[in-house]
Amino acid sequence: MEYQFDLLVVGSGIAGLTFALKAATSGTVAIVTKKNKIETSTNYAQGGIASVLGPDDSFQLHIQDTLNAGDGLCHPEVVDMVVYSGPDRVRELATLGVPFDHGSAEATGFDLGREGGHTRNRIVHAHDMTGQAVERVLIAAAEANPNIQIFENHLVMDLIIQHDSLKVGTVTLQHQDVCRGAYVLDSDQREIHAFLAQAVLLCTGGAGKAYLYTSNPDVAAGDGLAIAYRAGARLANLEFVQFHPTCLYHPLAKNFLISEAVRGEGGCLIDRRGRAFMEHYHPLKDLAFRDVVARAIDTEMKNSGDDCVFLDISHRDPEFLKQRFPNIYQKCLTLGIDITRDPIPVVPAAHYLCGGIVTDHQGRTNIENLYAIGECACTGLHGANRLASNSLLEAMVFAHEASLHCCENLESWRRRSLREIPPCFPAPPAERGTGGLQSEMVLITHNWDIIRRLMWNYVGIVRTDKRLALAQNHMAQISLEIREHMPHIPLNSDLVELQNLALVAELIIRCAIQRKESRGLHYNVDHPRRDDLNWQRDTVVVKHQAEELFCASIK
Ligand SMILES: Cc1cc2nc3c(=O)[nH]c(=O)nc-3n(C[C@H](O)[C@H](O)[C@H](O)COP(=O)(O)OP(=O)(O)OC[C@H]3O[C@@H](n4cnc5c(N)ncnc54)[C@H](O)[C@@H]3O)c2cc1C
């Protein structure tokens, strides 16, 4: 089947929904999302959104904190743009109906929390379930909008790219790739549809599932990165994977995060014997940057042989804790941990990908009419490390900027489409699994497991040249196996995700090998120092001409 919309948005998190709501004022928008619409990282965000709203705060301070976290790789003009735009974007959400907590004394009306790396209280939040509050309000608004249609259980496999070339006589002067839509797998019906649009917005979130331990939901398989890479988009800084220091460590808790805000409210990291250890690692102690805290915990665990460390907030008033962290309090209680009395067992886990698809200030990629917004994008805001709670903010700001650009250009894109001879779209590539070997599905689960373990052990919090080289060799083997065997397995979303995850893992390793220094989130024991002379630049990867072309294309 073929669908036609003005704009195609891939993903129903904060980036996709915010863009769709703004762009729907000018045209029709399809949002395709590979699972249930609410199943997004956005929905699990606890801490909140960083923005300059407090009387003692200033744009300059937020900018400086962001630059400090980014460790020399932030693009300063992007940091300025995002920070200055923040208060307006937060107020828009409040006007839409997001129930942010209100503080009595604050001039702006918001209760502002503090998180690691921030020198002021500036985190707007809705208790400790900010993401859920935002996601619900945005989804309700999108569903009520007649110009927006949401397709659940629809997984984008590849983009439809038109290769235009400008010829003068026999000489080709210029090649131009234009994105014309996407091939989408309807997982329920097991059918592939072509979604045609004037522009496509990749808002597919992160790639935490590349690691064994992650705070991310299952949808975070890096699809957008793999899709964009196959189409020829530039990707950057994939070596900068943020590990959240404090994921709940319990056999019955999957991906449950203990928010940074717990340390912001006085929570202290201790070892099994009750010894506080952060003072040995950083002057900011428990409020040091995430990478410092994650590495400190990793070191403590490796030195002691313990499976976890503990986060203790039991010295605070129990009523305050229940009111400030109702979600964390309840979740821990169901597992027999009373945070008002007991220290919480925690381990680090892959949490956020600072790199992604390279974009300009309006979310545009190097492929015409292809945009990337949110965690899948690399805008230049985060540099080598993300400041806590800057990601929801980034998604909103770039969704806003991209929507302005799309709305401005939509009419001329429509006119151009009318002038052109309608392109014919080939069938999507057959090698994406067409076979009937249902019994071989174990190939998917097995490879999925080994990739995630490999990434955790060899490409994790602390890296070495040797481990990275080993990881590259292993991944080459795994990818070969996937390429050889997968065509015999019936097409399904797990298979597509595995192929994407394998590609993203390879790209993360490639970026990590390239960067011969330690900076921000990338820590390599063999190159322990920051090297501005050689490495104060982004690590960019782009598909080599000779690489296998999965991407559907129009000649
Ligand atoms: C536990 C947790 C806590 C966090 N806390 C905070 C916080 O307090 N503050 C903060 O700023 N950030 C926080 N973050 C990070 C932040 O939540 C994310 O960076 C942000 O929500 C990403 O939004 P997004 O719209 O880019 O992607 P997501 O919200 O992850 O949405 C991605 C969407 O893309 C869809 N998708 C993916 N691939 C495909 C495909 N192939 N086809 C179709 N659909 C696809 C998914 O189904 C999903 O709908 C947290 C993250 C986690 C996991």
Coordinates of C-alpha atoms and ligand atoms in Angstrom, one line a residue:
M1 CA 0.0 0.0 0.0
E2 CA 1.1 3.6 -0.6
Y3 CA 0.4 6.5 1.8
Q4 CA 0.9 10.1 1.0
F5 CA 1.3 12.9 3.7
D6 CA 3.0 16.3 3.7
L7 CA 5.4 15.2 6.5
L8 CA 6.5 11.9 7.8
V9 CA 7.6 11.7 11.4
V10 CA 9.4 8.6 12.6
G11 CA 8.9 8.2 16.4
S12 CA 6.4 9.3 19.0
G13 CA 8.7 10.7 21.7
I14 CA 9.1 14.3 22.7
A15 CA 10.9 15.2 19.5
G16 CA 8.4 13.6 17.1
L17 CA 5.3 14.8 18.9
T18 CA 6.5 18.3 19.4
F19 CA 7.4 18.7 15.8
A20 CA 4.2 17.1 14.6
L21 CA 2.0 19.4 16.7
K22 CA 3.8 22.5 15.4
A23 CA 4.0 21.4 11.7
A24 CA 0.4 20.3 11.6
T25 CA -0.6 23.9 11.4
S26 CA 0.7 23.9 7.8
G27 CA 0.0 20.4 6.5
T28 CA -0.8 16.7 7.1
V29 CA 1.5 14.7 9.3
A30 CA 1.9 10.9 9.7
I31 CA 3.6 9.7 12.9
V32 CA 4.8 6.1 12.6
T33 CA 6.0 4.4 15.7
K34 CA 7.3 0.9 15.9
K35 CA 5.5 -0.2 19.1
N36 CA 2.8 1.3 21.3
K37 CA 2.9 5.2 20.9
I38 CA 3.7 5.7 24.5
E39 CA 6.7 3.3 24.5
T40 CA 9.5 5.9 24.3
S41 CA 12.5 7.0 26.3
T42 CA 10.6 10.2 26.9
N43 CA 8.0 8.4 28.8
Y44 CA 10.6 7.1 31.3
A45 CA 12.4 10.4 31.9
Q46 CA 12.3 11.2 35.6
G47 CA 14.4 14.2 36.5
G48 CA 13.1 16.9 34.2
I49 CA 14.0 19.7 31.8
A50 CA 16.8 22.1 32.3
S51 CA 16.0 25.8 31.8
V52 CA 16.8 29.2 33.1
L53 CA 13.8 30.1 35.2
G54 CA 15.2 30.8 38.7
P55 CA 15.8 34.2 40.1
D56 CA 19.4 33.4 40.9
D57 CA 20.1 31.8 37.5
S58 CA 21.3 33.3 34.2
F59 CA 21.6 32.1 30.5
Q60 CA 25.3 32.6 30.9
L61 CA 25.5 30.1 33.8
H62 CA 23.5 27.4 32.0
I63 CA 25.7 27.9 28.9
Q64 CA 28.8 27.6 30.9
D65 CA 27.6 24.4 32.7
T66 CA 26.7 22.9 29.3
L67 CA 30.1 23.8 27.9
N68 CA 31.9 22.4 31.0
A69 CA 30.1 19.1 30.6
G70 CA 30.8 19.0 26.9
D71 CA 34.6 19.0 27.5
G72 CA 35.6 21.2 24.6
L73 CA 33.4 19.7 21.9
C74 CA 30.2 21.6 22.2
H75 CA 29.3 23.9 19.3
P76 CA 29.0 27.2 21.3
E77 CA 26.4 28.8 18.9
V78 CA 24.1 25.8 19.3
V79 CA 24.5 25.9 23.1
D80 CA 23.4 29.6 23.0
M81 CA 20.5 28.8 20.8
V82 CA 19.2 26.0 22.9
V83 CA 19.7 27.7 26.3
Y84 CA 18.0 31.0 25.2
S85 CA 15.1 29.1 23.7
G86 CA 14.6 27.0 26.8
P87 CA 12.1 29.1 28.9
D88 CA 9.8 29.6 25.9
R89 CA 9.7 25.9 25.2
V90 CA 9.0 25.0 28.8
R91 CA 6.2 27.5 29.0
E92 CA 4.7 26.1 25.8
L93 CA 4.5 22.7 27.5
A94 CA 3.0 24.2 30.7
T95 CA 0.4 25.9 28.5
L96 CA -0.4 22.6 26.8
G97 CA -1.2 21.2 30.2
V98 CA 1.9 19.5 31.5
P99 CA 1.5 19.5 35.3
F100 CA 5.0 20.8 36.4
D101 CA 5.6 21.1 40.1
H102 CA 5.2 24.6 41.5
G103 CA 7.4 26.1 44.2
S104 CA 6.0 28.7 46.5
A105 CA 9.0 31.1 46.6
E106 CA 10.1 30.9 43.0
A107 CA 9.4 34.1 41.0
T108 CA 8.6 32.0 37.9
G109 CA 6.2 29.6 39.7
F110 CA 8.2 26.4 38.9
D111 CA 9.8 24.3 41.5
L112 CA 13.4 23.9 40.3
G113 CA 15.5 20.9 41.1
R114 CA 19.3 20.6 40.9
E115 CA 21.2 17.8 39.1
G116 CA 24.9 16.9 38.7
G117 CA 26.9 19.5 36.8
H118 CA 24.4 22.3 37.2
T119 CA 25.6 25.2 39.4
R120 CA 22.0 26.4 39.9
N121 CA 18.6 24.9 40.6
R122 CA 17.0 24.8 37.1
I123 CA 15.3 21.5 36.5
V124 CA 11.6 21.8 35.8
H125 CA 9.9 18.6 36.8
A126 CA 6.6 16.8 37.5
H127 CA 7.5 14.9 40.6
D128 CA 9.9 12.2 39.4
M129 CA 7.7 11.3 36.4
T130 CA 8.4 14.3 34.2
G131 CA 8.7 12.3 31.0
Q132 CA 5.4 10.5 31.5
A133 CA 3.6 13.8 32.2
V134 CA 5.0 15.3 29.0
E135 CA 4.4 12.3 26.8
R136 CA 0.8 12.0 27.9
V137 CA 0.0 15.6 27.2
L138 CA 1.7 15.6 23.8
I139 CA 0.0 12.4 22.7
A140 CA -3.4 13.7 23.8
A141 CA -2.8 16.9 21.8
A142 CA -1.6 14.9 18.7
E143 CA -4.6 12.6 18.8
A144 CA -7.0 15.5 19.0
N145 CA -5.4 17.2 16.0
P146 CA -7.2 16.3 12.7
N147 CA -4.0 16.9 10.7
I148 CA -2.1 14.2 12.5
Q149 CA -2.4 10.5 12.1
I150 CA -0.5 8.1 14.3
F151 CA 0.4 4.6 13.0
E152 CA 1.4 2.2 15.9
N153 CA 3.4 -1.0 15.4
H154 CA 4.8 0.5 12.2
L155 CA 8.5 0.2 11.9
V156 CA 10.5 2.2 9.4
M157 CA 13.0 -0.1 7.6
D158 CA 14.7 2.3 5.2
L159 CA 14.3 5.6 3.5
I160 CA 13.2 6.2 0.0
I161 CA 15.9 8.4 -1.5
Q162 CA 15.8 10.0 -4.9
H163 CA 19.2 10.5 -6.5
D164 CA 18.9 13.7 -8.6
S165 CA 21.7 14.9 -10.8
L166 CA 22.1 18.2 -12.6
K167 CA 23.6 17.6 -16.1
V168 CA 24.9 20.2 -18.6
G169 CA 25.4 18.4 -21.9
T170 CA 27.1 15.1 -21.0
V171 CA 28.8 16.5 -17.9
T172 CA 27.2 15.8 -14.5
L173 CA 27.7 18.9 -12.4
Q174 CA 26.0 18.0 -9.2
H175 CA 24.5 15.0 -7.5
Q176 CA 21.8 15.5 -4.9
D177 CA 20.0 13.0 -2.7
V178 CA 16.5 13.9 -1.8
C179 CA 14.5 12.0 0.8
R180 CA 11.0 11.2 -0.5
G181 CA 9.6 8.9 2.2
A182 CA 10.2 5.6 3.8
Y183 CA 9.5 1.9 3.6
V184 CA 7.5 0.9 6.7
L185 CA 6.8 -2.6 8.0
D186 CA 3.4 -3.0 9.5
S187 CA 4.3 -5.5 12.2
D188 CA 0.8 -6.7 12.8
Q189 CA 0.0 -7.4 9.1
R190 CA 3.6 -8.2 8.2
E191 CA 3.3 -6.0 5.1
I192 CA 5.6 -3.3 3.8
H193 CA 4.1 0.1 2.9
A194 CA 5.6 3.1 1.1
F195 CA 5.0 6.3 3.0
L196 CA 5.6 9.2 0.7
A197 CA 6.1 12.7 2.0
Q198 CA 7.7 16.1 1.2
A199 CA 10.1 15.6 4.1
V200 CA 11.0 12.9 6.6
L201 CA 11.9 13.6 10.3
L202 CA 13.8 10.9 12.1
C203 CA 12.9 11.1 15.8
T204 CA 13.9 7.6 16.7
G205 CA 15.7 8.1 20.0
G206 CA 18.8 6.5 21.3
A207 CA 20.7 3.2 21.1
G208 CA 20.9 2.0 24.7
K209 CA 20.0 -1.5 23.7
A210 CA 23.4 -1.9 22.2
Y211 CA 24.6 -2.5 25.8
L212 CA 23.8 -5.3 28.2
Y213 CA 22.8 -3.0 31.0
T214 CA 20.7 0.1 30.0
S215 CA 18.2 2.4 31.4
N216 CA 16.5 2.6 27.9
P217 CA 13.3 0.9 26.9
D218 CA 13.5 -1.8 24.3
V219 CA 12.7 0.6 21.4
A220 CA 16.1 2.2 21.7
A221 CA 17.8 0.0 19.2
G222 CA 19.5 2.7 17.2
D223 CA 17.2 2.3 14.1
G224 CA 17.3 5.9 13.1
L225 CA 21.1 6.0 13.0
A226 CA 21.3 2.8 10.9
I227 CA 18.6 4.0 8.6
A228 CA 20.3 7.4 8.1
Y229 CA 23.7 5.8 7.6
R230 CA 22.5 3.4 5.0
A231 CA 21.0 6.4 3.1
G232 CA 24.3 8.3 3.1
A233 CA 23.8 10.7 6.0
R234 CA 26.7 11.8 8.1
L235 CA 26.9 10.5 11.7
A236 CA 29.2 11.8 14.4
N237 CA 30.5 11.3 18.0
L238 CA 29.1 7.9 18.5
E239 CA 31.9 7.0 21.0
F240 CA 30.3 9.3 23.5
V241 CA 27.9 7.0 25.3
Q242 CA 26.7 8.3 28.6
F243 CA 26.4 5.7 31.3
H244 CA 24.0 6.7 34.0
P245 CA 25.7 6.0 37.3
T246 CA 22.6 4.8 39.2
C247 CA 20.3 2.1 37.8
L248 CA 18.5 0.0 40.3
Y249 CA 20.3 -3.3 40.9
H250 CA 17.7 -6.0 41.5
P251 CA 16.9 -9.2 39.6
L252 CA 13.3 -8.2 39.3
A253 CA 13.9 -4.6 38.1
K254 CA 14.4 -4.1 34.4
N255 CA 16.0 -0.8 33.3
F256 CA 14.8 1.2 36.3
L257 CA 16.6 4.4 36.9
I258 CA 17.3 6.1 40.2
S259 CA 17.2 9.7 39.1
E260 CA 20.2 12.0 39.4
A261 CA 17.8 14.2 41.4
V262 CA 18.2 11.8 44.3
R263 CA 21.8 12.9 44.6
G264 CA 20.7 16.5 43.9
E265 CA 18.5 16.2 47.1
G266 CA 21.5 15.0 49.2
G267 CA 21.8 11.3 48.3
C268 CA 25.2 9.9 49.0
L269 CA 27.0 7.0 47.2
I270 CA 28.4 4.4 49.7
D271 CA 30.0 1.0 49.3
R272 CA 28.8 -2.2 51.0
R273 CA 30.6 -1.2 54.2
G274 CA 28.9 2.1 54.3
R275 CA 31.9 4.2 53.3
A276 CA 31.2 7.3 51.2
F277 CA 33.6 7.3 48.3
M278 CA 32.9 10.1 45.9
E279 CA 35.1 12.6 47.8
H280 CA 38.1 10.5 46.5
Y281 CA 37.2 11.2 42.9
H282 CA 36.0 14.7 42.5
P283 CA 35.6 18.0 44.5
L284 CA 31.9 18.1 43.6
K285 CA 31.6 14.6 45.3
D286 CA 28.2 13.1 44.6
L287 CA 27.2 16.0 42.3
A288 CA 30.2 15.5 39.9
F289 CA 29.4 14.9 36.2
R290 CA 27.8 11.6 35.3
D291 CA 30.9 10.2 33.6
V292 CA 33.0 10.9 36.7
V293 CA 30.5 9.2 38.9
A294 CA 30.0 6.2 36.6
R295 CA 33.7 5.6 36.4
A296 CA 34.1 6.0 40.1
I297 CA 31.4 3.3 40.7
D298 CA 33.0 1.1 38.0
T299 CA 36.4 1.4 39.8
E300 CA 34.9 0.7 43.2
M301 CA 33.0 -2.3 41.9
K302 CA 36.1 -3.7 40.1
N303 CA 38.4 -3.1 43.2
S304 CA 36.0 -4.6 45.7
G305 CA 34.5 -7.3 43.5
D306 CA 31.0 -6.2 44.6
D307 CA 28.1 -6.5 42.2
C308 CA 26.8 -3.0 43.1
V309 CA 27.2 0.1 45.3
F310 CA 24.5 1.9 47.3
L311 CA 22.8 5.3 47.1
D312 CA 21.7 6.5 50.6
I313 CA 19.1 9.2 51.0
S314 CA 17.6 7.8 54.2
H315 CA 18.8 10.9 56.2
R316 CA 16.1 13.1 54.6
D317 CA 12.6 13.5 56.0
P318 CA 10.5 10.4 54.9
E319 CA 7.5 12.6 54.0
F320 CA 9.7 14.7 51.8
L321 CA 11.1 11.6 50.0
K322 CA 7.6 10.2 49.4
Q323 CA 6.4 13.4 48.0
R324 CA 9.5 14.3 45.9
F325 CA 10.2 10.8 44.6
P326 CA 6.8 8.9 44.6
N327 CA 7.7 6.7 41.7
I328 CA 11.1 5.7 42.9
Y329 CA 9.8 5.2 46.5
Q330 CA 6.9 2.9 45.3
K331 CA 9.0 0.9 42.9
C332 CA 11.7 0.3 45.5
L333 CA 9.1 -0.6 48.1
T334 CA 7.6 -3.3 45.8
L335 CA 11.1 -4.9 45.8
G336 CA 11.5 -4.7 49.6
I337 CA 13.7 -1.6 49.6
D338 CA 12.3 1.3 51.8
I339 CA 14.3 4.3 50.6
T340 CA 13.4 6.3 53.7
R341 CA 15.4 3.7 55.7
D342 CA 17.5 1.5 53.4
P343 CA 20.3 2.4 51.0
I344 CA 19.4 1.6 47.4
P345 CA 21.5 -0.9 45.4
V346 CA 22.7 0.7 42.1
V347 CA 24.9 0.0 39.1
P348 CA 25.8 2.1 36.1
A349 CA 24.0 1.5 32.8
A350 CA 24.1 2.8 29.2
H351 CA 21.8 5.8 29.3
Y352 CA 22.2 8.3 26.5
L353 CA 24.0 8.6 23.2
C354 CA 25.5 12.1 22.7
G355 CA 26.4 11.4 19.1
G356 CA 24.1 10.7 16.2
I357 CA 23.0 12.0 12.8
V358 CA 24.7 15.3 12.1
T359 CA 22.3 18.2 11.7
D360 CA 22.4 21.9 11.3
H361 CA 20.6 24.4 13.5
Q362 CA 17.2 23.5 11.9
G363 CA 17.6 19.8 12.3
R364 CA 18.5 19.3 8.6
T365 CA 20.9 16.5 7.6
N366 CA 23.2 16.4 4.6
I367 CA 20.3 14.6 2.6
E368 CA 17.8 17.1 1.4
N369 CA 14.4 16.9 3.1
L370 CA 15.7 14.5 5.7
Y371 CA 15.8 15.9 9.3
A372 CA 16.8 14.3 12.6
I373 CA 15.6 15.6 15.9
G374 CA 16.1 14.4 19.5
E375 CA 18.4 11.8 20.8
C376 CA 19.1 10.3 17.4
A377 CA 20.6 13.6 16.3
C378 CA 24.1 15.1 16.8
T379 CA 23.4 18.9 16.9
G380 CA 26.6 20.0 18.6
L381 CA 24.8 20.8 21.9
H382 CA 26.3 18.0 24.1
G383 CA 29.8 17.7 22.8
A384 CA 31.7 14.9 24.6
N385 CA 29.2 14.7 27.5
R386 CA 25.6 15.7 28.0
L387 CA 24.6 17.9 30.9
A388 CA 21.8 16.3 32.9
S389 CA 18.3 17.2 31.7
N390 CA 19.5 19.0 28.6
S391 CA 18.2 16.3 26.2
L392 CA 14.4 16.9 26.5
L393 CA 15.2 20.6 26.1
E394 CA 17.3 19.9 23.0
A395 CA 14.5 17.8 21.5
M396 CA 12.0 20.6 22.0
V397 CA 14.2 23.4 20.7
F398 CA 15.1 21.5 17.5
A399 CA 11.6 20.3 16.9
H400 CA 10.6 24.0 17.1
E401 CA 13.3 25.1 14.7
A402 CA 12.7 22.2 12.2
S403 CA 9.0 22.9 12.2
L404 CA 9.6 26.6 11.3
H405 CA 11.8 25.5 8.5
C406 CA 9.4 22.9 7.2
C407 CA 6.3 25.1 7.4
E408 CA 8.2 27.8 5.5
N409 CA 9.1 25.5 2.7
L410 CA 6.1 23.1 2.5
E411 CA 4.3 25.1 -0.2
S412 CA 7.4 25.2 -2.5
W413 CA 8.0 21.5 -1.9
R414 CA 4.4 20.8 -2.9
R415 CA 4.8 22.9 -6.1
R416 CA 8.0 21.1 -7.0
S417 CA 6.4 17.7 -6.5
L418 CA 3.6 18.7 -8.9
R419 CA 6.1 19.8 -11.6
E420 CA 8.1 16.5 -11.4
I421 CA 7.2 13.3 -13.1
P422 CA 6.1 11.1 -10.3
P423 CA 9.0 8.7 -9.5
C424 CA 8.4 5.0 -9.5
F425 CA 9.3 3.3 -6.3
P426 CA 11.1 -0.1 -6.5
A427 CA 10.1 -2.9 -4.2
P428 CA 12.1 -2.7 -0.9
P429 CA 15.3 -4.8 -0.9
A430 CA 14.7 -8.5 -0.6
E431 CA 17.7 -9.3 1.5
R432 CA 15.9 -7.9 4.6
G433 CA 14.5 -11.4 5.4
T434 CA 12.0 -13.2 3.2
G435 CA 12.7 -16.8 4.1
G436 CA 10.5 -19.2 5.9
L437 CA 12.8 -20.7 8.5
Q438 CA 10.7 -19.9 11.6
S439 CA 12.7 -22.4 13.6
E440 CA 15.9 -20.4 13.1
M441 CA 14.6 -17.4 15.1
V442 CA 17.3 -18.3 17.7
L443 CA 19.8 -16.7 15.4
I444 CA 18.2 -13.4 16.2
T445 CA 18.1 -13.8 20.0
H446 CA 21.6 -15.3 20.2
N447 CA 23.3 -12.5 18.1
W448 CA 21.3 -9.8 20.0
D449 CA 22.7 -11.2 23.3
I450 CA 26.3 -11.5 22.2
I451 CA 26.4 -8.0 20.7
R452 CA 25.1 -6.4 23.9
R453 CA 27.6 -8.4 26.1
L454 CA 30.5 -7.6 23.7
M455 CA 29.7 -3.9 23.8
W456 CA 29.4 -3.9 27.6
N457 CA 32.6 -5.7 28.2
Y458 CA 34.8 -4.2 25.4
V459 CA 33.3 -0.8 24.6
G460 CA 32.0 0.2 28.0
I461 CA 32.8 2.8 30.6
V462 CA 36.5 2.2 30.6
R463 CA 38.1 1.3 27.2
T464 CA 41.5 0.1 25.9
D465 CA 43.0 -0.1 22.4
K466 CA 43.1 -3.9 22.6
R467 CA 39.5 -4.4 23.7
L468 CA 38.3 -2.0 21.0
A469 CA 40.3 -3.9 18.4
L470 CA 38.9 -7.2 19.6
A471 CA 35.4 -5.8 19.6
Q472 CA 35.8 -4.7 16.0
N473 CA 36.9 -8.2 14.9
H474 CA 34.1 -9.9 16.8
M475 CA 31.5 -7.5 15.3
A476 CA 32.8 -8.1 11.8
Q477 CA 32.1 -11.8 12.3
I478 CA 28.7 -11.3 13.8
S479 CA 27.7 -8.9 11.0
L480 CA 28.9 -11.4 8.4
E481 CA 26.8 -14.1 10.1
I482 CA 23.8 -11.9 10.2
R483 CA 24.2 -11.0 6.5
E484 CA 24.5 -14.7 5.5
H485 CA 21.8 -16.2 7.6
M486 CA 19.1 -13.6 8.0
P487 CA 17.7 -13.6 4.5
H488 CA 16.4 -17.1 5.3
I489 CA 14.4 -15.9 8.3
P490 CA 10.9 -14.5 7.8
L491 CA 10.8 -10.7 7.9
N492 CA 9.8 -9.3 11.3
S493 CA 10.7 -6.3 13.4
D494 CA 13.2 -8.2 15.6
L495 CA 15.2 -9.0 12.5
V496 CA 15.3 -5.4 11.3
E497 CA 16.2 -4.2 14.8
L498 CA 19.1 -6.8 15.1
Q499 CA 20.5 -5.6 11.7
N500 CA 20.3 -2.0 12.8
L501 CA 21.8 -2.7 16.3
A502 CA 24.7 -4.6 14.7
L503 CA 25.4 -1.7 12.3
V504 CA 25.2 0.8 15.2
A505 CA 27.5 -1.3 17.4
E506 CA 30.1 -1.4 14.5
L507 CA 29.9 2.4 14.1
I508 CA 30.3 3.1 17.8
I509 CA 33.4 0.9 17.8
R510 CA 34.7 2.6 14.7
C511 CA 34.3 6.1 16.3
A512 CA 35.9 4.9 19.6
I513 CA 38.9 3.4 17.8
Q514 CA 39.4 6.7 15.9
R515 CA 39.6 8.9 19.0
K516 CA 43.1 8.4 20.4
E517 CA 42.5 10.4 23.6
S518 CA 40.3 10.5 26.6
R519 CA 37.6 13.2 26.7
G520 CA 34.2 13.5 28.3
L521 CA 32.5 10.1 28.1
H522 CA 35.2 8.4 26.1
Y523 CA 37.8 7.1 28.5
N524 CA 40.7 5.0 27.0
V525 CA 43.3 3.8 29.4
D526 CA 45.9 3.7 26.6
H527 CA 45.3 7.4 25.9
P528 CA 44.4 8.8 29.3
R529 CA 44.7 12.5 28.5
R530 CA 42.7 15.0 26.6
D531 CA 44.5 16.0 23.4
D532 CA 43.2 19.3 22.0
L533 CA 45.9 19.5 19.4
N534 CA 44.7 16.5 17.5
W535 CA 41.2 15.7 18.7
Q536 CA 39.3 18.9 19.4
R537 CA 36.9 17.9 16.6
D538 CA 33.9 15.7 16.0
T539 CA 34.4 12.1 14.9
V540 CA 32.4 11.8 11.6
V541 CA 31.5 8.5 9.9
V542 CA 29.8 8.2 6.5
K543 CA 29.0 5.2 4.4
H544 CA 31.8 4.3 2.1
Q545 CA 30.8 4.0 -1.6
A546 CA 31.8 0.3 -1.7
E547 CA 29.7 -0.7 1.3
E548 CA 26.6 -2.8 0.7
L549 CA 23.7 -0.6 -0.1
F550 CA 20.6 -1.7 1.7
C551 CA 18.9 1.7 1.1
A552 CA 16.0 1.7 -1.3
S553 CA 16.7 4.1 -4.0
I554 CA 15.2 5.6 -7.1
K555 CA 17.4 6.1 -10.1
Ligands
LIG1 C1 15.1 6.3 32.2 C2 15.4 7.6 31.5 C3 15.4 8.8 32.2 C4 15.7 10.0 31.5 N1 15.6 11.1 32.2 C5 15.8 12.3 31.6 C6 15.6 13.6 32.2 O1 15.2 13.6 33.3 N2 15.8 14.7 31.5 C7 16.3 14.7 30.2 O2 16.4 15.7 29.6 N3 16.4 13.5 29.6 C8 16.2 12.3 30.2 N4 16.4 11.1 29.5 C9 16.8 11.2 28.1 C10 15.5 11.5 27.3 O3 14.4 10.9 27.9 C11 15.6 11.1 25.9 O4 16.8 11.6 25.3 C12 14.5 11.7 25.1 O5 13.3 11.4 25.7 C13 14.5 11.2 23.7 O6 13.4 11.7 23.0 P1 13.2 11.3 21.5 O7 11.9 11.9 21.1 O8 14.4 11.7 20.7 O9 13.1 9.7 21.5 P2 12.2 8.7 22.3 O10 11.4 9.3 23.3 O11 13.1 7.5 22.7 O12 11.2 8.2 21.1 C14 11.7 7.4 20.1 C15 10.6 6.9 19.2 O13 11.0 6.4 18.0 C16 10.4 5.2 17.7 N5 11.2 4.4 16.8 C17 12.5 4.0 16.9 N6 12.9 3.4 15.8 C18 11.8 3.3 15.0 C19 11.6 2.8 13.7 N7 12.5 2.1 13.1 N8 10.4 2.9 13.1 C20 9.4 3.6 13.8 N9 9.5 4.1 15.0 C21 10.7 4.0 15.6 C22 10.2 4.6 19.1 O14 9.2 3.6 19.0 C23 9.7 5.8 19.8 O15 8.4 6.1 19.6 C24 16.1 9.9 30.2 C25 16.2 8.7 29.5 C26 15.8 7.5 30.1 C27 15.8 6.3 29.4

